[in-house]
Short mmCIF file of N, CA and C in Angstrom, two decimals:
data_model
loop_
_atom_site.label_atom_id
_atom_site.label_comp_id
_atom_site.label_asym_id
_atom_site.label_seq_id
_atom_site.Cartn_x
_atom_site.Cartn_y
_atom_site.Cartn_z
N PHE G 1 -10.16 42.37 -48.16
CA PHE G 1 -11.33 43.22 -48.31
C PHE G 1 -12.62 42.48 -47.94
N ALA G 2 -12.72 41.23 -48.36
CA ALA G 2 -13.94 40.45 -48.07
C ALA G 2 -14.09 40.21 -46.58
N VAL G 3 -12.99 39.94 -45.87
CA VAL G 3 -13.05 39.70 -44.44
C VAL G 3 -13.49 40.96 -43.71
N ILE G 4 -12.97 42.11 -44.11
CA ILE G 4 -13.36 43.38 -43.49
C ILE G 4 -14.83 43.67 -43.76
N SER G 5 -15.28 43.41 -44.97
CA SER G 5 -16.70 43.62 -45.30
C SER G 5 -17.61 42.74 -44.47
N LEU G 6 -17.23 41.48 -44.33
CA LEU G 6 -18.02 40.57 -43.50
C LEU G 6 -18.01 41.00 -42.04
N SER G 7 -16.86 41.43 -41.56
CA SER G 7 -16.75 41.89 -40.18
C SER G 7 -17.64 43.12 -39.96
N ARG G 8 -17.66 44.03 -40.91
CA ARG G 8 -18.50 45.23 -40.81
C ARG G 8 -19.97 44.85 -40.82
N SER G 9 -20.36 43.98 -41.71
CA SER G 9 -21.76 43.56 -41.78
C SER G 9 -22.20 42.86 -40.50
N PHE G 10 -21.36 42.00 -39.98
CA PHE G 10 -21.69 41.31 -38.75
C PHE G 10 -21.77 42.27 -37.57
N ALA G 11 -20.88 43.27 -37.54
CA ALA G 11 -20.91 44.29 -36.48
C ALA G 11 -22.22 45.07 -36.52
N LEU G 12 -22.64 45.47 -37.70
CA LEU G 12 -23.91 46.21 -37.81
C LEU G 12 -25.07 45.37 -37.32
N HIS G 13 -25.10 44.11 -37.73
CA HIS G 13 -26.19 43.24 -37.30
C HIS G 13 -26.13 42.98 -35.79
N HIS G 14 -24.98 42.65 -35.29
CA HIS G 14 -24.83 42.30 -33.87
C HIS G 14 -25.06 43.50 -32.96
N ASN G 15 -24.61 44.67 -33.37
CA ASN G 15 -24.66 45.85 -32.50
C ASN G 15 -25.97 46.62 -32.57
N TYR G 16 -26.66 46.57 -33.71
CA TYR G 16 -27.79 47.48 -33.90
C TYR G 16 -29.10 46.82 -34.31
N SER G 17 -29.22 45.50 -34.20
CA SER G 17 -30.45 44.83 -34.64
C SER G 17 -31.51 44.76 -33.55
N ALA G 18 -31.26 45.32 -32.38
CA ALA G 18 -32.20 45.22 -31.26
C ALA G 18 -33.61 45.72 -31.61
N PRO G 19 -33.79 46.86 -32.30
CA PRO G 19 -35.17 47.27 -32.63
C PRO G 19 -35.92 46.24 -33.46
N LEU G 20 -35.27 45.66 -34.46
CA LEU G 20 -35.93 44.63 -35.27
C LEU G 20 -36.27 43.41 -34.44
N ASP G 21 -35.33 42.98 -33.60
CA ASP G 21 -35.56 41.80 -32.76
C ASP G 21 -36.68 42.04 -31.75
N LEU G 22 -36.70 43.23 -31.16
CA LEU G 22 -37.70 43.52 -30.14
C LEU G 22 -39.12 43.57 -30.73
N TYR G 23 -39.28 44.26 -31.85
CA TYR G 23 -40.62 44.34 -32.45
C TYR G 23 -41.07 43.00 -33.01
N GLN G 24 -40.14 42.19 -33.48
CA GLN G 24 -40.50 40.84 -33.91
C GLN G 24 -40.94 40.02 -32.70
N HIS G 25 -40.22 40.15 -31.59
CA HIS G 25 -40.61 39.48 -30.34
C HIS G 25 -42.00 39.93 -29.90
N PHE G 26 -42.24 41.22 -29.96
CA PHE G 26 -43.54 41.77 -29.59
C PHE G 26 -44.65 41.16 -30.45
N TYR G 27 -44.42 41.09 -31.73
CA TYR G 27 -45.43 40.57 -32.65
C TYR G 27 -45.77 39.11 -32.34
N TYR G 28 -44.77 38.28 -32.20
CA TYR G 28 -45.01 36.84 -32.07
C TYR G 28 -45.30 36.37 -30.65
N HIS G 29 -44.76 37.05 -29.65
CA HIS G 29 -44.88 36.52 -28.29
C HIS G 29 -45.89 37.23 -27.40
N HIS G 30 -46.24 38.44 -27.73
CA HIS G 30 -47.11 39.19 -26.81
C HIS G 30 -48.48 39.51 -27.38
N ILE G 31 -48.64 39.43 -28.65
CA ILE G 31 -49.94 39.75 -29.24
C ILE G 31 -50.56 38.56 -29.96
N MET G 32 -49.77 37.91 -30.77
CA MET G 32 -50.33 36.84 -31.60
C MET G 32 -50.20 35.49 -30.91
N SER G 33 -51.23 34.68 -31.01
CA SER G 33 -51.17 33.34 -30.43
C SER G 33 -50.53 32.39 -31.44
N LYS G 34 -50.45 31.12 -31.09
CA LYS G 34 -49.78 30.16 -31.96
C LYS G 34 -50.47 29.98 -33.30
N ASP G 35 -51.79 30.17 -33.35
CA ASP G 35 -52.48 30.02 -34.63
C ASP G 35 -52.52 31.33 -35.41
N MET G 36 -51.74 32.32 -34.93
CA MET G 36 -51.58 33.60 -35.61
C MET G 36 -52.85 34.42 -35.71
N THR G 37 -53.75 34.29 -34.76
CA THR G 37 -54.91 35.14 -34.69
C THR G 37 -54.77 36.05 -33.49
N PRO G 38 -55.29 37.27 -33.55
CA PRO G 38 -55.13 38.18 -32.42
C PRO G 38 -55.75 37.61 -31.15
N LYS G 39 -55.11 37.86 -30.03
CA LYS G 39 -55.61 37.39 -28.74
C LYS G 39 -56.85 38.17 -28.31
N ARG G 40 -56.91 39.44 -28.70
CA ARG G 40 -58.07 40.26 -28.33
C ARG G 40 -59.28 39.88 -29.18
N GLU G 41 -60.44 39.95 -28.60
CA GLU G 41 -61.64 39.58 -29.34
C GLU G 41 -62.40 40.78 -29.88
N ASN G 42 -62.03 42.01 -29.45
CA ASN G 42 -62.72 43.19 -29.95
C ASN G 42 -61.78 43.99 -30.85
N ASP G 43 -62.26 45.12 -31.33
CA ASP G 43 -61.46 45.94 -32.24
C ASP G 43 -60.74 47.07 -31.52
N GLU G 44 -60.58 46.97 -30.23
CA GLU G 44 -59.90 48.00 -29.46
C GLU G 44 -58.43 48.08 -29.88
N VAL G 45 -57.93 49.29 -30.02
CA VAL G 45 -56.55 49.50 -30.43
C VAL G 45 -55.63 49.32 -29.22
N THR G 46 -54.56 48.57 -29.43
CA THR G 46 -53.51 48.42 -28.43
C THR G 46 -52.36 49.33 -28.84
N TYR G 47 -51.86 50.11 -27.88
CA TYR G 47 -50.75 51.02 -28.18
C TYR G 47 -49.45 50.48 -27.61
N ILE G 48 -48.43 50.44 -28.48
CA ILE G 48 -47.06 50.23 -28.03
C ILE G 48 -46.41 51.61 -28.14
N CYS G 49 -45.95 52.13 -27.02
CA CYS G 49 -45.54 53.53 -26.96
C CYS G 49 -44.04 53.69 -26.83
N THR G 50 -43.59 54.84 -27.25
CA THR G 50 -42.19 55.21 -27.11
C THR G 50 -42.11 56.72 -27.04
N ALA G 51 -41.02 57.20 -26.49
CA ALA G 51 -40.80 58.64 -26.42
C ALA G 51 -39.66 58.99 -27.37
N GLY G 52 -38.46 59.09 -26.87
CA GLY G 52 -37.31 59.47 -27.69
C GLY G 52 -36.84 58.40 -28.65
N GLU G 53 -37.34 57.18 -28.54
CA GLU G 53 -36.91 56.09 -29.41
C GLU G 53 -37.80 55.91 -30.63
N TRP G 54 -38.64 56.88 -30.94
CA TRP G 54 -39.59 56.74 -32.05
C TRP G 54 -38.88 56.53 -33.39
N TYR G 55 -37.73 57.13 -33.58
CA TYR G 55 -37.07 57.06 -34.89
C TYR G 55 -36.43 55.71 -35.17
N ARG G 56 -36.34 54.84 -34.15
CA ARG G 56 -35.81 53.50 -34.37
C ARG G 56 -36.92 52.49 -34.65
N PHE G 57 -38.16 52.93 -34.63
CA PHE G 57 -39.27 52.04 -34.95
C PHE G 57 -39.14 51.61 -36.42
N PRO G 58 -39.02 50.29 -36.68
CA PRO G 58 -38.69 49.86 -38.04
C PRO G 58 -39.81 50.04 -39.05
N SER G 59 -41.04 49.65 -38.72
CA SER G 59 -42.13 49.72 -39.69
C SER G 59 -43.42 49.23 -39.05
N SER G 60 -44.53 49.73 -39.52
CA SER G 60 -45.81 49.25 -39.00
C SER G 60 -46.08 47.81 -39.42
N PHE G 61 -45.28 47.26 -40.34
CA PHE G 61 -45.41 45.85 -40.70
C PHE G 61 -45.06 44.95 -39.52
N PHE G 62 -44.35 45.48 -38.53
CA PHE G 62 -44.00 44.72 -37.34
C PHE G 62 -45.11 44.73 -36.30
N LEU G 63 -46.19 45.45 -36.56
CA LEU G 63 -47.29 45.53 -35.60
C LEU G 63 -48.45 44.66 -36.05
N PRO G 64 -49.03 43.90 -35.12
CA PRO G 64 -50.19 43.08 -35.44
C PRO G 64 -51.42 43.94 -35.71
N PRO G 65 -52.49 43.34 -36.17
CA PRO G 65 -53.74 44.09 -36.38
C PRO G 65 -54.19 44.77 -35.08
N ASN G 66 -54.82 45.90 -35.20
CA ASN G 66 -55.35 46.68 -34.07
C ASN G 66 -54.27 47.15 -33.10
N THR G 67 -53.05 47.28 -33.58
CA THR G 67 -51.96 47.78 -32.75
C THR G 67 -51.34 48.97 -33.45
N GLN G 68 -51.10 50.04 -32.69
CA GLN G 68 -50.50 51.25 -33.26
C GLN G 68 -49.34 51.71 -32.39
N LEU G 69 -48.42 52.42 -33.02
CA LEU G 69 -47.34 53.05 -32.29
C LEU G 69 -47.89 54.33 -31.69
N GLY G 70 -47.69 54.51 -30.38
CA GLY G 70 -48.11 55.73 -29.70
C GLY G 70 -46.89 56.53 -29.29
N PHE G 71 -47.01 57.84 -29.34
CA PHE G 71 -45.89 58.71 -28.98
C PHE G 71 -46.15 59.37 -27.64
N LEU G 72 -45.18 59.24 -26.74
CA LEU G 72 -45.19 59.96 -25.48
C LEU G 72 -44.33 61.22 -25.67
N LYS G 73 -44.70 62.30 -25.04
CA LYS G 73 -43.95 63.56 -25.16
C LYS G 73 -42.51 63.31 -24.74
N SER G 74 -41.59 63.81 -25.56
CA SER G 74 -40.17 63.63 -25.27
C SER G 74 -39.42 64.93 -25.50
N SER G 75 -38.11 64.87 -25.41
CA SER G 75 -37.29 66.06 -25.63
C SER G 75 -37.27 66.46 -27.11
N PHE G 76 -37.67 65.57 -28.00
CA PHE G 76 -37.76 65.88 -29.43
C PHE G 76 -38.92 66.85 -29.63
N SER G 77 -38.67 67.94 -30.35
CA SER G 77 -39.72 68.94 -30.51
C SER G 77 -40.05 69.21 -31.98
N GLY G 78 -39.86 68.22 -32.83
CA GLY G 78 -40.23 68.35 -34.23
C GLY G 78 -41.52 67.61 -34.52
N GLN G 79 -41.90 67.58 -35.80
CA GLN G 79 -43.14 66.91 -36.19
C GLN G 79 -42.92 65.40 -36.25
N LEU G 80 -43.82 64.68 -35.63
CA LEU G 80 -43.76 63.21 -35.62
C LEU G 80 -44.61 62.63 -36.74
N PRO G 81 -44.34 61.40 -37.16
CA PRO G 81 -45.17 60.78 -38.19
C PRO G 81 -46.60 60.55 -37.72
N GLN G 82 -47.48 60.39 -38.66
CA GLN G 82 -48.88 60.11 -38.35
C GLN G 82 -49.26 58.77 -38.99
N PRO G 83 -50.11 57.98 -38.33
CA PRO G 83 -50.48 56.68 -38.91
C PRO G 83 -51.24 56.85 -40.23
N PHE G 84 -51.08 55.85 -41.09
CA PHE G 84 -51.84 55.83 -42.33
C PHE G 84 -53.32 55.58 -42.04
N THR G 85 -54.17 56.08 -42.90
CA THR G 85 -55.60 55.75 -42.83
C THR G 85 -55.81 54.43 -43.57
N GLU G 86 -57.05 53.99 -43.66
CA GLU G 86 -57.33 52.74 -44.38
C GLU G 86 -57.05 52.86 -45.88
N PHE G 87 -56.87 54.10 -46.38
CA PHE G 87 -56.57 54.31 -47.79
C PHE G 87 -55.07 54.29 -48.07
N GLY G 88 -54.25 54.14 -47.03
CA GLY G 88 -52.81 54.13 -47.22
C GLY G 88 -52.30 55.50 -47.65
N SER G 89 -51.53 55.55 -48.72
CA SER G 89 -50.97 56.82 -49.18
C SER G 89 -51.72 57.38 -50.38
N LYS G 90 -52.95 56.92 -50.62
CA LYS G 90 -53.75 57.43 -51.74
C LYS G 90 -54.31 58.81 -51.43
N LYS G 91 -54.78 59.49 -52.44
CA LYS G 91 -55.30 60.85 -52.30
C LYS G 91 -56.49 60.91 -51.34
N GLU G 92 -57.32 59.87 -51.30
CA GLU G 92 -58.48 59.85 -50.41
C GLU G 92 -58.06 59.95 -48.93
N SER G 93 -56.87 59.52 -48.66
CA SER G 93 -56.36 59.56 -47.29
C SER G 93 -56.29 60.99 -46.76
N LEU G 94 -55.95 61.93 -47.63
CA LEU G 94 -55.83 63.33 -47.22
C LEU G 94 -57.17 63.92 -46.79
N GLU G 95 -58.25 63.44 -47.38
CA GLU G 95 -59.57 63.98 -47.06
C GLU G 95 -60.05 63.57 -45.68
N ILE G 96 -59.63 62.41 -45.19
CA ILE G 96 -60.11 61.95 -43.89
C ILE G 96 -59.04 61.99 -42.80
N GLN G 97 -57.82 62.38 -43.17
CA GLN G 97 -56.72 62.41 -42.22
C GLN G 97 -57.01 63.39 -41.09
N GLU G 98 -56.89 62.89 -39.87
CA GLU G 98 -57.04 63.76 -38.72
C GLU G 98 -55.66 64.25 -38.31
N GLY G 99 -55.63 65.41 -37.68
CA GLY G 99 -54.34 65.92 -37.23
C GLY G 99 -53.74 66.89 -38.22
N ALA G 100 -52.89 67.71 -37.72
CA ALA G 100 -52.30 68.77 -38.53
C ALA G 100 -50.96 68.35 -39.10
N PHE G 101 -50.65 68.92 -40.25
CA PHE G 101 -49.34 68.77 -40.86
C PHE G 101 -48.81 70.17 -41.12
N ASN G 102 -47.50 70.30 -41.17
CA ASN G 102 -46.91 71.57 -41.55
C ASN G 102 -45.64 71.29 -42.33
N ASP G 103 -45.16 72.29 -43.02
CA ASP G 103 -43.98 72.09 -43.86
C ASP G 103 -42.71 72.69 -43.23
N VAL G 104 -42.76 72.98 -41.94
CA VAL G 104 -41.59 73.55 -41.27
C VAL G 104 -41.13 72.68 -40.10
N ASN G 105 -41.59 71.45 -40.06
CA ASN G 105 -41.20 70.47 -39.03
C ASN G 105 -41.50 70.95 -37.61
N LYS G 106 -42.58 71.72 -37.46
CA LYS G 106 -42.97 72.16 -36.12
C LYS G 106 -43.77 71.06 -35.42
N GLU G 107 -43.58 70.99 -34.13
CA GLU G 107 -44.25 69.99 -33.31
C GLU G 107 -45.77 70.16 -33.37
N GLU G 108 -46.46 69.04 -33.54
CA GLU G 108 -47.92 69.01 -33.52
C GLU G 108 -48.34 68.21 -32.29
N MET G 109 -49.04 68.83 -31.37
CA MET G 109 -49.37 68.22 -30.09
C MET G 109 -50.40 67.08 -30.21
N ASP G 110 -51.11 67.01 -31.34
CA ASP G 110 -52.12 65.95 -31.50
C ASP G 110 -51.50 64.56 -31.72
N ARG G 111 -50.19 64.48 -31.85
CA ARG G 111 -49.53 63.18 -32.06
C ARG G 111 -49.37 62.39 -30.75
N TYR G 112 -49.41 63.08 -29.62
CA TYR G 112 -49.08 62.45 -28.34
C TYR G 112 -50.28 61.80 -27.67
N ILE G 113 -49.98 60.73 -26.93
CA ILE G 113 -50.99 60.11 -26.08
C ILE G 113 -50.41 60.03 -24.66
N GLY G 114 -51.26 59.73 -23.70
CA GLY G 114 -50.82 59.62 -22.32
C GLY G 114 -50.35 58.21 -22.00
N ILE G 115 -49.53 58.09 -20.98
CA ILE G 115 -49.01 56.79 -20.57
C ILE G 115 -50.13 55.83 -20.19
N HIS G 116 -51.25 56.35 -19.69
CA HIS G 116 -52.38 55.50 -19.30
C HIS G 116 -53.04 54.81 -20.49
N GLN G 117 -52.77 55.28 -21.71
CA GLN G 117 -53.32 54.65 -22.91
C GLN G 117 -52.41 53.54 -23.45
N CYS G 118 -51.21 53.46 -22.94
CA CYS G 118 -50.21 52.51 -23.45
C CYS G 118 -50.35 51.15 -22.78
N SER G 119 -50.27 50.10 -23.57
CA SER G 119 -50.22 48.74 -23.04
C SER G 119 -48.80 48.22 -22.99
N TYR G 120 -47.95 48.76 -23.85
CA TYR G 120 -46.55 48.39 -23.93
C TYR G 120 -45.72 49.65 -24.12
N VAL G 121 -44.48 49.60 -23.67
CA VAL G 121 -43.56 50.73 -23.83
C VAL G 121 -42.20 50.19 -24.26
N VAL G 122 -41.56 50.90 -25.18
CA VAL G 122 -40.22 50.57 -25.64
C VAL G 122 -39.28 51.70 -25.23
N GLU G 123 -38.14 51.34 -24.65
CA GLU G 123 -37.17 52.36 -24.24
C GLU G 123 -35.76 51.79 -24.28
N LEU G 124 -34.79 52.64 -24.64
CA LEU G 124 -33.37 52.31 -24.60
C LEU G 124 -32.85 52.73 -23.23
N VAL G 125 -32.37 51.76 -22.46
CA VAL G 125 -32.00 52.00 -21.07
C VAL G 125 -30.53 51.68 -20.86
N PRO G 126 -29.77 52.61 -20.25
CA PRO G 126 -28.36 52.31 -19.95
C PRO G 126 -28.26 51.12 -19.01
N SER G 127 -27.12 50.41 -19.08
CA SER G 127 -26.94 49.23 -18.24
C SER G 127 -26.97 49.59 -16.76
N ASP G 128 -26.50 50.76 -16.42
CA ASP G 128 -26.64 51.26 -15.05
C ASP G 128 -26.86 52.76 -15.11
N ILE G 129 -27.86 53.22 -14.41
CA ILE G 129 -28.18 54.64 -14.40
C ILE G 129 -27.49 55.26 -13.19
N SER G 130 -26.46 56.07 -13.46
CA SER G 130 -25.71 56.69 -12.37
C SER G 130 -26.42 57.97 -11.92
N ASP G 131 -25.92 58.54 -10.84
CA ASP G 131 -26.53 59.74 -10.28
C ASP G 131 -26.51 60.92 -11.25
N GLY G 132 -25.46 61.02 -12.05
CA GLY G 132 -25.35 62.14 -12.98
C GLY G 132 -26.12 61.95 -14.27
N GLU G 133 -26.58 60.77 -14.53
CA GLU G 133 -27.26 60.47 -15.78
C GLU G 133 -28.77 60.59 -15.61
N GLU G 134 -29.40 61.19 -16.60
CA GLU G 134 -30.86 61.38 -16.54
C GLU G 134 -31.58 60.06 -16.83
N THR G 135 -32.63 59.80 -16.08
CA THR G 135 -33.44 58.60 -16.29
C THR G 135 -34.16 58.72 -17.63
N PRO G 136 -34.15 57.66 -18.45
CA PRO G 136 -34.85 57.72 -19.75
C PRO G 136 -36.32 58.13 -19.58
N GLU G 137 -36.82 58.85 -20.57
CA GLU G 137 -38.14 59.46 -20.49
C GLU G 137 -39.27 58.47 -20.22
N CYS G 138 -39.26 57.35 -20.91
CA CYS G 138 -40.35 56.38 -20.71
C CYS G 138 -40.34 55.81 -19.30
N LEU G 139 -39.16 55.62 -18.72
CA LEU G 139 -39.09 55.13 -17.34
C LEU G 139 -39.70 56.16 -16.39
N GLN G 140 -39.49 57.44 -16.68
CA GLN G 140 -40.10 58.50 -15.87
C GLN G 140 -41.62 58.45 -15.99
N TYR G 141 -42.12 58.25 -17.21
CA TYR G 141 -43.57 58.14 -17.41
C TYR G 141 -44.14 56.94 -16.65
N MET G 142 -43.46 55.81 -16.73
CA MET G 142 -43.96 54.60 -16.07
C MET G 142 -43.99 54.77 -14.56
N LYS G 143 -42.99 55.45 -13.99
CA LYS G 143 -42.97 55.71 -12.54
C LYS G 143 -44.13 56.60 -12.12
N SER G 144 -44.51 57.52 -13.01
CA SER G 144 -45.57 58.48 -12.66
C SER G 144 -46.97 57.95 -12.96
N ASP G 145 -47.08 56.73 -13.48
CA ASP G 145 -48.38 56.15 -13.83
C ASP G 145 -48.99 55.48 -12.60
N PRO G 146 -49.96 56.12 -11.94
CA PRO G 146 -50.50 55.58 -10.69
C PRO G 146 -51.33 54.30 -10.87
N SER G 147 -51.90 54.10 -12.07
CA SER G 147 -52.78 52.95 -12.25
C SER G 147 -52.08 51.77 -12.91
N GLY G 148 -50.77 51.88 -13.17
CA GLY G 148 -50.08 50.82 -13.90
C GLY G 148 -48.95 50.19 -13.13
N ASP G 149 -48.84 48.87 -13.27
CA ASP G 149 -47.73 48.11 -12.72
C ASP G 149 -46.91 47.62 -13.91
N TRP G 150 -45.80 48.31 -14.20
CA TRP G 150 -45.01 48.04 -15.40
C TRP G 150 -43.95 46.98 -15.13
N THR G 151 -43.82 46.03 -16.07
CA THR G 151 -42.88 44.93 -15.96
C THR G 151 -42.08 44.82 -17.25
N GLN G 152 -40.77 44.62 -17.14
CA GLN G 152 -39.95 44.39 -18.32
C GLN G 152 -40.19 42.98 -18.81
N VAL G 153 -40.55 42.83 -20.09
CA VAL G 153 -40.85 41.52 -20.65
C VAL G 153 -39.84 41.05 -21.68
N ALA G 154 -39.01 41.96 -22.19
CA ALA G 154 -37.97 41.57 -23.15
C ALA G 154 -36.88 42.62 -23.14
N SER G 155 -35.67 42.19 -23.43
CA SER G 155 -34.54 43.11 -23.52
C SER G 155 -33.55 42.58 -24.54
N TYR G 156 -33.06 43.47 -25.38
CA TYR G 156 -32.08 43.11 -26.40
C TYR G 156 -30.91 44.09 -26.31
N LYS G 157 -29.72 43.60 -26.62
CA LYS G 157 -28.52 44.42 -26.54
C LYS G 157 -28.47 45.41 -27.70
N TYR G 158 -28.17 46.68 -27.36
CA TYR G 158 -27.98 47.74 -28.34
C TYR G 158 -26.68 48.45 -27.98
N LEU G 159 -25.78 48.58 -28.93
CA LEU G 159 -24.45 49.12 -28.67
C LEU G 159 -24.51 50.50 -28.03
N ASP G 160 -23.75 50.69 -26.96
CA ASP G 160 -23.57 52.00 -26.33
C ASP G 160 -22.38 52.65 -27.02
N ALA G 161 -22.65 53.48 -28.00
CA ALA G 161 -21.60 54.04 -28.84
C ALA G 161 -20.66 54.96 -28.07
N THR G 162 -21.16 55.64 -27.06
CA THR G 162 -20.31 56.56 -26.32
C THR G 162 -19.31 55.83 -25.41
N SER G 163 -19.59 54.60 -25.04
CA SER G 163 -18.72 53.84 -24.14
C SER G 163 -17.92 52.76 -24.85
N THR G 164 -18.04 52.66 -26.16
CA THR G 164 -17.34 51.62 -26.93
C THR G 164 -16.37 52.29 -27.89
N ASP G 165 -15.14 51.77 -27.96
CA ASP G 165 -14.15 52.40 -28.84
C ASP G 165 -14.55 52.22 -30.31
N ALA G 166 -14.02 53.10 -31.14
CA ALA G 166 -14.42 53.19 -32.55
C ALA G 166 -14.19 51.89 -33.32
N LEU G 167 -13.08 51.24 -33.09
CA LEU G 167 -12.78 50.03 -33.84
C LEU G 167 -13.84 48.95 -33.61
N HIS G 168 -14.31 48.80 -32.37
CA HIS G 168 -15.33 47.79 -32.08
C HIS G 168 -16.74 48.24 -32.51
N ARG G 169 -16.94 49.52 -32.71
CA ARG G 169 -18.21 50.00 -33.27
C ARG G 169 -18.26 49.72 -34.77
N ILE G 170 -17.11 49.82 -35.42
CA ILE G 170 -17.05 49.70 -36.88
C ILE G 170 -16.98 48.25 -37.33
N LEU G 171 -16.15 47.44 -36.65
CA LEU G 171 -15.92 46.06 -37.07
C LEU G 171 -16.24 45.10 -35.94
N TYR G 172 -16.64 43.91 -36.31
CA TYR G 172 -16.82 42.86 -35.31
C TYR G 172 -15.49 42.16 -35.12
N ILE G 173 -14.89 42.35 -33.94
CA ILE G 173 -13.61 41.74 -33.60
C ILE G 173 -13.85 40.88 -32.37
N PRO G 174 -13.82 39.56 -32.52
CA PRO G 174 -14.20 38.69 -31.40
C PRO G 174 -13.21 38.68 -30.24
N PHE G 175 -11.97 39.09 -30.47
CA PHE G 175 -10.95 39.03 -29.42
C PHE G 175 -11.13 40.18 -28.43
N ARG G 176 -11.14 39.86 -27.14
CA ARG G 176 -11.28 40.83 -26.05
C ARG G 176 -12.53 41.72 -26.21
N ARG G 177 -13.52 41.21 -26.86
CA ARG G 177 -14.74 41.99 -27.12
C ARG G 177 -15.48 42.34 -25.83
N THR G 178 -15.55 41.42 -24.90
CA THR G 178 -16.32 41.66 -23.68
C THR G 178 -15.78 42.82 -22.86
N SER G 179 -14.48 43.07 -22.93
CA SER G 179 -13.91 44.18 -22.16
C SER G 179 -13.95 45.49 -22.93
N LYS G 180 -14.18 45.45 -24.23
CA LYS G 180 -14.13 46.66 -25.06
C LYS G 180 -15.50 47.19 -25.47
N VAL G 181 -16.52 46.34 -25.45
CA VAL G 181 -17.83 46.73 -25.97
C VAL G 181 -18.83 46.86 -24.82
N ARG G 182 -19.59 47.96 -24.82
CA ARG G 182 -20.62 48.20 -23.82
C ARG G 182 -21.98 48.28 -24.53
N TYR G 183 -22.98 47.76 -23.85
CA TYR G 183 -24.33 47.74 -24.43
C TYR G 183 -25.32 48.44 -23.51
N LYS G 184 -26.38 48.92 -24.14
CA LYS G 184 -27.57 49.39 -23.42
C LYS G 184 -28.64 48.33 -23.65
N GLY G 185 -29.70 48.41 -22.86
CA GLY G 185 -30.81 47.49 -23.06
C GLY G 185 -31.91 48.14 -23.87
N TYR G 186 -32.29 47.53 -24.97
CA TYR G 186 -33.43 47.98 -25.75
C TYR G 186 -34.61 47.17 -25.23
N ASN G 187 -35.42 47.78 -24.36
CA ASN G 187 -36.35 47.04 -23.53
C ASN G 187 -37.81 47.23 -23.92
N LEU G 188 -38.58 46.16 -23.71
CA LEU G 188 -40.03 46.18 -23.88
C LEU G 188 -40.66 45.98 -22.52
N TYR G 189 -41.61 46.85 -22.18
CA TYR G 189 -42.31 46.78 -20.91
C TYR G 189 -43.79 46.57 -21.19
N SER G 190 -44.44 45.84 -20.28
CA SER G 190 -45.89 45.58 -20.36
C SER G 190 -46.52 46.08 -19.08
N VAL G 191 -47.79 46.45 -19.15
CA VAL G 191 -48.47 46.99 -17.96
C VAL G 191 -49.63 46.10 -17.53
N SER G 192 -49.82 46.05 -16.22
CA SER G 192 -51.05 45.48 -15.63
C SER G 192 -51.76 46.66 -15.00
N ARG G 193 -53.00 46.88 -15.39
CA ARG G 193 -53.76 48.02 -14.88
C ARG G 193 -54.62 47.65 -13.70
N SER G 194 -54.59 48.50 -12.68
CA SER G 194 -55.52 48.33 -11.55
C SER G 194 -56.66 49.32 -11.77
N ASN G 195 -57.87 48.85 -11.67
CA ASN G 195 -59.02 49.71 -11.96
C ASN G 195 -59.46 50.51 -10.79
#
């Protein structure tokens, strides 16, 4: 029982920790310098954006000061989360909160920003995009951004559940793993803007 439990725990960590690893990489390598102070000298907000991968965002604790998660329009048509105000979850926050809320999970268009506002983008990308497979939404946005030159700056393995057999999804089995397990890339992209 203990060996199976350890194998399951290791499988979960090995197969699905890419979002945690990527946002930690983003925090330490792309925004914060070695002395842990922000690289930017002004209070301008930096957006790290995502489309369909918004639900894998671990927590705003992974974002440095003056950085927010931005949402690009995706196939998801429900209500997206809204950032906390400076009051956090206190009652005063409701008085200054911008944007609409509803109790029926209907999409609110004020949550979205444009790709031109994003400095970074996170997307789950198949290892190879075949002719029959649709290009991930963020990659489509980056291709359509005329003022941006997007570059992949980090990639972490995320289990491709549809291409991996059930036993290797459930347990970490080191034997013949390379032939049985398929991964997608959980990727971070950065932009250089031409003015």
